[in-house]
Tab-separated table of C-alpha atoms and ligand atoms in Angstrom:
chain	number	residue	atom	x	y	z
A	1	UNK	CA	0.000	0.000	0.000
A	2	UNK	CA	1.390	3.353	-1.233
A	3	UNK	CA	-0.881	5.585	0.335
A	4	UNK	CA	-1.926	6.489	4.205
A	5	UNK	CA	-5.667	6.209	4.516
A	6	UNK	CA	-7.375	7.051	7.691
A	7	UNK	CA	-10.918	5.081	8.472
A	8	UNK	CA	-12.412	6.995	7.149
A	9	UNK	CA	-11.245	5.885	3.133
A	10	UNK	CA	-10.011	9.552	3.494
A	11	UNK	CA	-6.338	9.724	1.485
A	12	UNK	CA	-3.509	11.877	3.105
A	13	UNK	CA	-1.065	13.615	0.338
A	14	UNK	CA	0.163	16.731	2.213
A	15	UNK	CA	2.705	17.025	4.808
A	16	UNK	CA	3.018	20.083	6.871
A	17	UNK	CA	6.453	20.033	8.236
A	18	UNK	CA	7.135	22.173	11.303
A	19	UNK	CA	11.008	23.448	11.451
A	20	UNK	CA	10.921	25.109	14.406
A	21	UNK	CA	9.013	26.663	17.266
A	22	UNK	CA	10.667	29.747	18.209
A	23	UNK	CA	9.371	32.720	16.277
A	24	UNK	CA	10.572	36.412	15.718
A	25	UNK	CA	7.238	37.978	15.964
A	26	UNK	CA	4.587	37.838	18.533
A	27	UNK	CA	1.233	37.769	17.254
A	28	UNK	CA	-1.543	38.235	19.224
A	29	UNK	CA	-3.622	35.814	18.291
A	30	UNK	CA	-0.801	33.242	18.318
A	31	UNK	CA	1.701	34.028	21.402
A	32	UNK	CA	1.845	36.129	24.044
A	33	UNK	CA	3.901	39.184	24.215
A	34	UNK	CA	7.050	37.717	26.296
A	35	UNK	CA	7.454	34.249	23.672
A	36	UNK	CA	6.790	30.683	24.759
A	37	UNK	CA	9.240	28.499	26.186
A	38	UNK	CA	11.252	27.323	23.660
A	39	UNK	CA	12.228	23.615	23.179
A	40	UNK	CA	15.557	22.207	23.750
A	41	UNK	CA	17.783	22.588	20.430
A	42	UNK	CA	18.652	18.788	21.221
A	43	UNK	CA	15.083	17.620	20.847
A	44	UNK	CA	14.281	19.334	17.539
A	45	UNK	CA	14.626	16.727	14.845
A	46	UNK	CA	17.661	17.902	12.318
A	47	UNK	CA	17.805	18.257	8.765
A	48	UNK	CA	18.911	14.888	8.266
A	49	UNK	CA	16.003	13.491	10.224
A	50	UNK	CA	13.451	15.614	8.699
A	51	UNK	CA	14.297	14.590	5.138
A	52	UNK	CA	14.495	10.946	6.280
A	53	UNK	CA	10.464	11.171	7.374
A	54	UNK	CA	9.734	13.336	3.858
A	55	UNK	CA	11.503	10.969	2.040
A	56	UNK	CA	10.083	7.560	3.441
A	57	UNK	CA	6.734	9.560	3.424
A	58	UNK	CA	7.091	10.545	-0.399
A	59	UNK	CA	7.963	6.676	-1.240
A	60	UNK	CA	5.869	4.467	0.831
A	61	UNK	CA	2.673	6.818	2.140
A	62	UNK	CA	2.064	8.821	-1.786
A	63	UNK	CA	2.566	12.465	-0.130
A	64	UNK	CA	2.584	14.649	-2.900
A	65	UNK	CA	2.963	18.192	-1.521
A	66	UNK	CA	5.278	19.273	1.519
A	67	UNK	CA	4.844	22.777	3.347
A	68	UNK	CA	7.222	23.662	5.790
A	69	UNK	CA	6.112	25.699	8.146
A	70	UNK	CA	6.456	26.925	12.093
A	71	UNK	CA	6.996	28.685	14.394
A	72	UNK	CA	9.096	30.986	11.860
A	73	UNK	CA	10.384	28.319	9.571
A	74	UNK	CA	12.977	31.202	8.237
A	75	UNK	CA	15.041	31.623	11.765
A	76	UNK	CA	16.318	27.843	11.035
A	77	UNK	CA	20.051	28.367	9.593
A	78	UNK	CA	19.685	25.427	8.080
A	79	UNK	CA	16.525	26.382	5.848
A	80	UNK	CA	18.115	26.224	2.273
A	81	UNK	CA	19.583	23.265	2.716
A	82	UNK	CA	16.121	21.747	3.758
A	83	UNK	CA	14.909	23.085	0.698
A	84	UNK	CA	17.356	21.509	-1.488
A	85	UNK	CA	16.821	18.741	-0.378
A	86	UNK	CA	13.181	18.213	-0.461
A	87	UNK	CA	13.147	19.514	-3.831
A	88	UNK	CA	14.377	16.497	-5.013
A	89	UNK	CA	11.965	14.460	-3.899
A	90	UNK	CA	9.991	15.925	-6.626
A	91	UNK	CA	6.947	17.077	-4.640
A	92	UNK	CA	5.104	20.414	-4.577
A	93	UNK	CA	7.217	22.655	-1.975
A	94	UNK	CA	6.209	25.341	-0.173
A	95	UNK	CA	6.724	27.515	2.981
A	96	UNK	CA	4.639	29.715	5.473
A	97	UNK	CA	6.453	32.630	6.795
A	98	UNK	CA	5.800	36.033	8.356
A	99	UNK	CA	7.902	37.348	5.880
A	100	UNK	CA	10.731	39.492	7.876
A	101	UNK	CA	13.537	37.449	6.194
A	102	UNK	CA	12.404	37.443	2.197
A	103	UNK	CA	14.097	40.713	1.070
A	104	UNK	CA	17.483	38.610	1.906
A	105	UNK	CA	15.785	35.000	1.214
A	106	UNK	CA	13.296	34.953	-1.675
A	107	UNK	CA	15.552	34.563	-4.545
A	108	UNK	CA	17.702	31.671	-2.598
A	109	UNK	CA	14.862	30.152	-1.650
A	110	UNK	CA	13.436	30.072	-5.324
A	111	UNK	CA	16.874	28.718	-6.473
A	112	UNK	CA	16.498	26.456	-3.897
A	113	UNK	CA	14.096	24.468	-5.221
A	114	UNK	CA	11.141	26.193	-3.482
A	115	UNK	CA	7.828	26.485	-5.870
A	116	UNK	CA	4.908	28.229	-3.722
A	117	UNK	CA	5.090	30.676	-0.720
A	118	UNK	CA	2.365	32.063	1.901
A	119	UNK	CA	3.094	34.684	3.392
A	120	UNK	CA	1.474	35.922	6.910
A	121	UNK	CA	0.294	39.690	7.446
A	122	UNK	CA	-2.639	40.763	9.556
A	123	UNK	CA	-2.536	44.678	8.741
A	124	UNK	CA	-1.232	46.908	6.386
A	125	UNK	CA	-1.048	49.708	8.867
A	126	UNK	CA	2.853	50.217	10.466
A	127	UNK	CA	1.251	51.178	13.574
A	128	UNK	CA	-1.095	48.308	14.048
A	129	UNK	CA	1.126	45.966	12.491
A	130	UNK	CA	3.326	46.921	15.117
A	131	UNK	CA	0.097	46.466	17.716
A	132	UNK	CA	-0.531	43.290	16.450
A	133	UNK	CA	2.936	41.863	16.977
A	134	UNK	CA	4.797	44.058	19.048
A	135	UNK	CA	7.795	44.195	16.439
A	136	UNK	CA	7.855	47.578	14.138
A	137	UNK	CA	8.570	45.455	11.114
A	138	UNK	CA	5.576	46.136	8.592
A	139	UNK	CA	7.912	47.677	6.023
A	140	UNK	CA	10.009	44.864	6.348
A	141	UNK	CA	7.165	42.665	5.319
A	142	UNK	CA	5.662	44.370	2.617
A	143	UNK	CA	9.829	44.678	1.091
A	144	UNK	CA	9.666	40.449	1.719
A	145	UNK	CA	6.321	40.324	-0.210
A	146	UNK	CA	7.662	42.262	-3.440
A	147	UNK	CA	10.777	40.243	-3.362
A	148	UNK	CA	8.590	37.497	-2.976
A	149	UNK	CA	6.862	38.080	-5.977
A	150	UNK	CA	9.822	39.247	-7.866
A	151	UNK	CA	11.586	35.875	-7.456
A	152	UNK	CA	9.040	34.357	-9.546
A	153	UNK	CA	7.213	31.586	-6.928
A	154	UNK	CA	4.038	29.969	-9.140
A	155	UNK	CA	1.797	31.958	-6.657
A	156	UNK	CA	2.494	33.802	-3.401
A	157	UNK	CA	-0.771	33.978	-1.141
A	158	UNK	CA	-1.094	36.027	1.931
A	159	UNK	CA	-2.281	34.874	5.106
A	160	UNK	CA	-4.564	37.365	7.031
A	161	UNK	CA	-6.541	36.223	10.727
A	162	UNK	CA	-9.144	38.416	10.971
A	163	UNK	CA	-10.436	39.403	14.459
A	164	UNK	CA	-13.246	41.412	15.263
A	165	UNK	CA	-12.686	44.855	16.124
A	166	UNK	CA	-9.003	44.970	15.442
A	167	UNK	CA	-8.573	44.311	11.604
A	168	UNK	CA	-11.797	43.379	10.300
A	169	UNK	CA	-11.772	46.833	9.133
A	170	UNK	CA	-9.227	46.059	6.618
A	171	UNK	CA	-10.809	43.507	4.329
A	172	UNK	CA	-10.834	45.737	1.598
A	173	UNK	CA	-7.967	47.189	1.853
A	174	UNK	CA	-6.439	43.736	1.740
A	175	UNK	CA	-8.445	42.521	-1.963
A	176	UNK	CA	-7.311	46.216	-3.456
A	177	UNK	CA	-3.447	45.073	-2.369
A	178	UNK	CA	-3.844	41.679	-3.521
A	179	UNK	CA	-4.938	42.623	-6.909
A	180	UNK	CA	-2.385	45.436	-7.221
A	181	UNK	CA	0.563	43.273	-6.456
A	182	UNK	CA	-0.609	39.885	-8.357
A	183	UNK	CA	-1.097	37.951	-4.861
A	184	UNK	CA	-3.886	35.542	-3.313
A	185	UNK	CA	-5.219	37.221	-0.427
A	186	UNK	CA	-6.888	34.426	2.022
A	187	UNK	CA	-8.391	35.482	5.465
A	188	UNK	CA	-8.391	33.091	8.166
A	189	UNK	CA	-10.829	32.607	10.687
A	190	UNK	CA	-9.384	32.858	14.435
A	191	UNK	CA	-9.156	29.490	15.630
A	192	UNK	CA	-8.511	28.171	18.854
A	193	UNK	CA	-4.812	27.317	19.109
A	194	UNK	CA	-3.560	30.586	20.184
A	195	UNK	CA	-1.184	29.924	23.314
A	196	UNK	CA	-2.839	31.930	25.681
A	197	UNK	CA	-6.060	31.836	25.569
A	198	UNK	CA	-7.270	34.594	24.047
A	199	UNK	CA	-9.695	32.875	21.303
A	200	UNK	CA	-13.265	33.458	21.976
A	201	UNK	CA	-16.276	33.173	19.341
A	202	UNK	CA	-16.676	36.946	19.333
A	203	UNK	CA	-13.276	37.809	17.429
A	204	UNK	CA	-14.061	35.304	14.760
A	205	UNK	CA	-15.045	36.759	11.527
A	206	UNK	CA	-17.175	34.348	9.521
A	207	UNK	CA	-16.934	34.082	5.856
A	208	UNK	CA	-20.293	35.244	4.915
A	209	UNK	CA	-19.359	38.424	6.651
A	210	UNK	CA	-16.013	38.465	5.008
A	211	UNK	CA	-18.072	37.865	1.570
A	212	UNK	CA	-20.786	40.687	2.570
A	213	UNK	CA	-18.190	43.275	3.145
A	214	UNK	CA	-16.004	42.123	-0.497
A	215	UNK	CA	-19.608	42.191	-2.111
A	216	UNK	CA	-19.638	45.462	-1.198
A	217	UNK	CA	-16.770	46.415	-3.692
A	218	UNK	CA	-16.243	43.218	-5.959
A	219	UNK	CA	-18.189	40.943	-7.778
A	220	UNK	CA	-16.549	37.510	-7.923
A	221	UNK	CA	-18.087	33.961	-8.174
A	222	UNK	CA	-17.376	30.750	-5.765
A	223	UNK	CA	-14.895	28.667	-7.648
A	224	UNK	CA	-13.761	24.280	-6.684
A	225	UNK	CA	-12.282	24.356	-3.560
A	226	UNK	CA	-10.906	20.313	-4.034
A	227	UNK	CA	-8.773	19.259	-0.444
A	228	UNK	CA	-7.485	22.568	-0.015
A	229	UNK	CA	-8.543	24.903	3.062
A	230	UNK	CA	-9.347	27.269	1.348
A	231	UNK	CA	-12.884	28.378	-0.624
A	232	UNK	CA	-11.543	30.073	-3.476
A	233	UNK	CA	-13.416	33.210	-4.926
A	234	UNK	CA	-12.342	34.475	-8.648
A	235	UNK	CA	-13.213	37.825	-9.416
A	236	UNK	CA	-15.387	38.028	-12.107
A	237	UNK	CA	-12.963	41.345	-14.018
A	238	UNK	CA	-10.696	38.211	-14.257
A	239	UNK	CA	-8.385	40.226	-11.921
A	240	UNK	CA	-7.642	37.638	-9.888
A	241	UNK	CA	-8.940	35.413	-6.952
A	242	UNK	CA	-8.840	36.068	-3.179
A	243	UNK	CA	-9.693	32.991	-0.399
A	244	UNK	CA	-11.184	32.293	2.962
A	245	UNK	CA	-9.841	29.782	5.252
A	246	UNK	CA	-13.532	28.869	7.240
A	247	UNK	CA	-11.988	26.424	10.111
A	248	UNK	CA	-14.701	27.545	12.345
A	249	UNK	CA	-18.134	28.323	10.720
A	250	UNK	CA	-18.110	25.811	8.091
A	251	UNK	CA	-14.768	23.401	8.855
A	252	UNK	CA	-13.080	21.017	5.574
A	253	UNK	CA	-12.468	18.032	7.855
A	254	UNK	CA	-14.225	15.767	5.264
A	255	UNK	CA	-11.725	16.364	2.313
A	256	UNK	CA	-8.557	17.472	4.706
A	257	UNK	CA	-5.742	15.300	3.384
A	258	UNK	CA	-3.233	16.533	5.825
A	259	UNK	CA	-0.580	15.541	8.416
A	260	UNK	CA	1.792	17.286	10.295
A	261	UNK	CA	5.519	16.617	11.424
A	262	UNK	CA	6.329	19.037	14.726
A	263	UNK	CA	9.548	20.596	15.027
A	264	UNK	CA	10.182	18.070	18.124
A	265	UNK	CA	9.344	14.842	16.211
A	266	UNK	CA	5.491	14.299	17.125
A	267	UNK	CA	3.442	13.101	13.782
A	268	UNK	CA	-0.097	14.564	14.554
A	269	UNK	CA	-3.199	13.455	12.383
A	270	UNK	CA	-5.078	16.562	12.855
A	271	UNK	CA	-3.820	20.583	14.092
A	272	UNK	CA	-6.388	19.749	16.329
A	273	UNK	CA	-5.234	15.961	17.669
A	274	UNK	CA	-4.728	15.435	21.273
A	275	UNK	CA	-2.995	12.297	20.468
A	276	UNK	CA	0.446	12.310	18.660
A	277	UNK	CA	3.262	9.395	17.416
A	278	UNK	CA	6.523	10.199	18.966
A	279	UNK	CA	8.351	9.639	14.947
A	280	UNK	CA	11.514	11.294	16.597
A	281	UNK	CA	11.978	8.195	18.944
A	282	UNK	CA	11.911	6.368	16.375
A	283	UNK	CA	14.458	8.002	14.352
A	284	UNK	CA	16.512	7.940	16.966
A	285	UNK	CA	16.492	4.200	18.187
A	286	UNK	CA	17.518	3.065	14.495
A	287	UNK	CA	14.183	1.893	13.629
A	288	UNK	CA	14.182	0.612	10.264
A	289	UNK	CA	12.075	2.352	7.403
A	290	UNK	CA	9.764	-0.211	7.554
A	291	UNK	CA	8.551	-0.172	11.167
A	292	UNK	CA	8.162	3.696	11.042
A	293	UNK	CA	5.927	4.224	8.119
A	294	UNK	CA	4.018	1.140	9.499
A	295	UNK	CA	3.563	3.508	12.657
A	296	UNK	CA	2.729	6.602	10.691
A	297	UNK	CA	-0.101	4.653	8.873
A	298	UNK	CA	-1.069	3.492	11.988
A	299	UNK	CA	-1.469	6.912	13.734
A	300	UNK	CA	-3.618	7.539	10.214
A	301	UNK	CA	-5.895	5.428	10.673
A	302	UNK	CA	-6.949	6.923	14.125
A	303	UNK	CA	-7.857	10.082	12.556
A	304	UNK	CA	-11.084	11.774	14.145
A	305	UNK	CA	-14.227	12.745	11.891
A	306	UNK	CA	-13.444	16.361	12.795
A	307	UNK	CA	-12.538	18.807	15.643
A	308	UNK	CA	-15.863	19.753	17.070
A	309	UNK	CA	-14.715	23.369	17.277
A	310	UNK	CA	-18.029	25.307	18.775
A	311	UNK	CA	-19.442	22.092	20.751
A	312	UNK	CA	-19.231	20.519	23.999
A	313	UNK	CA	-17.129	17.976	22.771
A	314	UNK	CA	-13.877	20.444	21.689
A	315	UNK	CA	-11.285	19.945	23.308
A	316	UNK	CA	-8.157	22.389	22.943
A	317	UNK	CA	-4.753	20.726	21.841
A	318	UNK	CA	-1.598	20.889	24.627
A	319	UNK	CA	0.402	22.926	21.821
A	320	UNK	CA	-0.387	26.111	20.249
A	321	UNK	CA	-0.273	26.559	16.617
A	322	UNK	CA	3.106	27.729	16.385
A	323	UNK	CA	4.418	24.628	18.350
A	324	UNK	CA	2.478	22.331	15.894
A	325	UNK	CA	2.854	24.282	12.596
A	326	UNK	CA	0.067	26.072	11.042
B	401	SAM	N1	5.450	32.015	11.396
B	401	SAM	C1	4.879	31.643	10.153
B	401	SAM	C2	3.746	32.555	9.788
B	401	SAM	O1	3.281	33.322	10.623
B	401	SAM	O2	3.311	32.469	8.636
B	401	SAM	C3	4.411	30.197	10.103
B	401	SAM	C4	3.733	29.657	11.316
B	401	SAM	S1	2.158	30.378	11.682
B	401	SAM	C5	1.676	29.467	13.113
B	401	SAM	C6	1.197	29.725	10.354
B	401	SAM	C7	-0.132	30.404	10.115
B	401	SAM	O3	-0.973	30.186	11.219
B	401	SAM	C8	-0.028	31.908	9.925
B	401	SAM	O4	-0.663	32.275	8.724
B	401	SAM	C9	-0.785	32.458	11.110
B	401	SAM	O5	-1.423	33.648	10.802
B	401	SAM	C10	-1.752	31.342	11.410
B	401	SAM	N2	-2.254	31.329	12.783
B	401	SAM	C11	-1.517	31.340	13.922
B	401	SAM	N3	-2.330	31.273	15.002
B	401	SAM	C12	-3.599	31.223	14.526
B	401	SAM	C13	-4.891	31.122	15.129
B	401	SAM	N4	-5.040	31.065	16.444
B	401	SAM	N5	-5.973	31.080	14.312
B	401	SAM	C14	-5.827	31.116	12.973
B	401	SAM	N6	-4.645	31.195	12.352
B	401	SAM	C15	-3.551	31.246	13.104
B	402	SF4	FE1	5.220	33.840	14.805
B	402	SF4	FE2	3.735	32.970	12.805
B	402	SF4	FE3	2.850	32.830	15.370
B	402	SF4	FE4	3.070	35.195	14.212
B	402	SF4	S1	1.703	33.524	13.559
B	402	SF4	S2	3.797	34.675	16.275
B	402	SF4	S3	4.799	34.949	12.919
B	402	SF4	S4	4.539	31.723	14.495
């Protein structure tokens, strides 16, 4: 069997690889204002290890796409070298990043091998940016999305978590930028992995409010949205497409084809699992190839139905989304 199937017949092609958990920002909505405790660097699995997992994954469980991801996946020194090497796996490689480093990175990581790139950014604004994520670094992002775009990546999207009452306000602003600069704007609902505890169902922006306020403006038409997270909306001037990322009022599970490798080794079936497979153990007891895809299907197969976000039965992963990898 080539593929990792969970029970329910649901087929998993997308790897979300974690490099790291530290981070360079502090986003509200993700960390609090003085960091996290950061892991040990001794229990963060290296670049060897990481392509050893991508690689067996790629072979013997048919993953097809690899994002790499954090944390700030651009802190790791090591980053180009990752990318080299997963290019030649031949799968579709991308990266999440807040975008502080891609004035100095973009064009490397292109030559690298890399092919897509998100890019996260909750406010045009210097000062709110600043608000948001108590660094002064707005300019520096909106220099790393223009390089971004200059390098030549098939498509560079941008990553936007609305929250009510603090950038909500900026929805249009965000489509006019996207179609100025050629890039896939695609807000996020707030979901509730933010480290401390901020989330409540007040600050989440639905998407029919989202579409309300770009109907406003634009006219665009609901395009195939296929495994990805994202409901895709073309405008209909042919000017483009912008996205909305609905975790919370209307949630994928049913066609999510994802897993996720943490920076510290733990496969996860879900972002939302409370349940992992310790993959770095098993790297590190020289476990044959064999026995640890075996596992990984294993931990597959015990894939909920979906993460009950909004009901009784939610319950709240240990790790935040920058210790699992959003
Ligand atoms: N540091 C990189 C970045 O910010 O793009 C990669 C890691 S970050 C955890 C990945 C994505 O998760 C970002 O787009 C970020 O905005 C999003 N994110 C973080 N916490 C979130 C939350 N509580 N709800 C929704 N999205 C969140
Ligand atoms: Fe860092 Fe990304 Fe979390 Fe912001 S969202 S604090 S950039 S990991």
């Amino acid at each position: 069997m080539t593929t990792l199937v969970d029970s329910f017949g649901r087929i998993h092609k997308d790897l979300r690889i974690s490099l790291t958990d530290r981070c360079n920002l502090r986003c509200s909505y993700c960390m609090p204002a003085e960091g996290l405790q950061w892991l040990n660097q001794a229990d963060v699995l290296s670049a060897g290890e990481i392509v050893r997992v991508a690689r067996l994954l790629v072979q013997y469980g048919g993953i097809t796409s690899v994002r790499l991801t954090g944390g700030e996946p651009t802190v790791r020194a090591d980053l180009l070298e990752i990318v080299e090497q997963l290019s030649q796996l031949g799968v579709d490689l991308s990266l999440t990043t807040n975008g502080t480093r891609l004035v100095k990175l973009a064009e490397r990581l292109k030559v690298a091998g890399l092919n897509r790139m998100n890019i996260s950014i909750d406010s045009l604004q210097p000062q709110r940016f600043a608000e948001l994520t108590h660094r002064d670094q707005c300019e520096q992002v909106l220099d790393g999305i223009n390089a971004a775009v200059g390098a030549g990546f098939s498509a560079v999207k941008l990553n936007v978590v609305l929250m009510r009452g603090i950038n909500d306000d900026e929805i249009l602003d965000f489509l006019h930028f996207g179609r100025k600069h050629g890039v896939i704007v695609r807000f996020i609902e707030f979901m509730p992995l933010d480290a401390h505890d901020k989330w409540n169902e007040t600050l989440v922006v639905p998407e029919r409010e989202i579409l309300a306020t770009a109907g406003e403006v634009f006219a665009f038409t609901r395009g195939e949205r296929g495994s990805a997270p994202s409901s895709r909306f073309f405008y209909n001037d042919g000017v483009g497409e912008f996205g909305v990322i609905s975790s919370v009022s209307a949630p994928f599970c049913d066609s999510c084809d994802r897993i996720r490798l943490t920076s510290d080794g733990q496969l996860r079936n879900c972002l939302f699992a409370t349940r992992h497979l310790d993959v770095k153990s098993l790297l590190r007891s020289d476990t044959d190839n064999e026995t640890i895809i075996q596992a990984i299907r294993g931990e597959v197969q015990k894939k909920e139905a979906g993460h009950n976000i909004g009901n009784v039965y939610f319950v709240k992963p240990s790790k935040s989304m920058s210790q699992i990898g959003g």
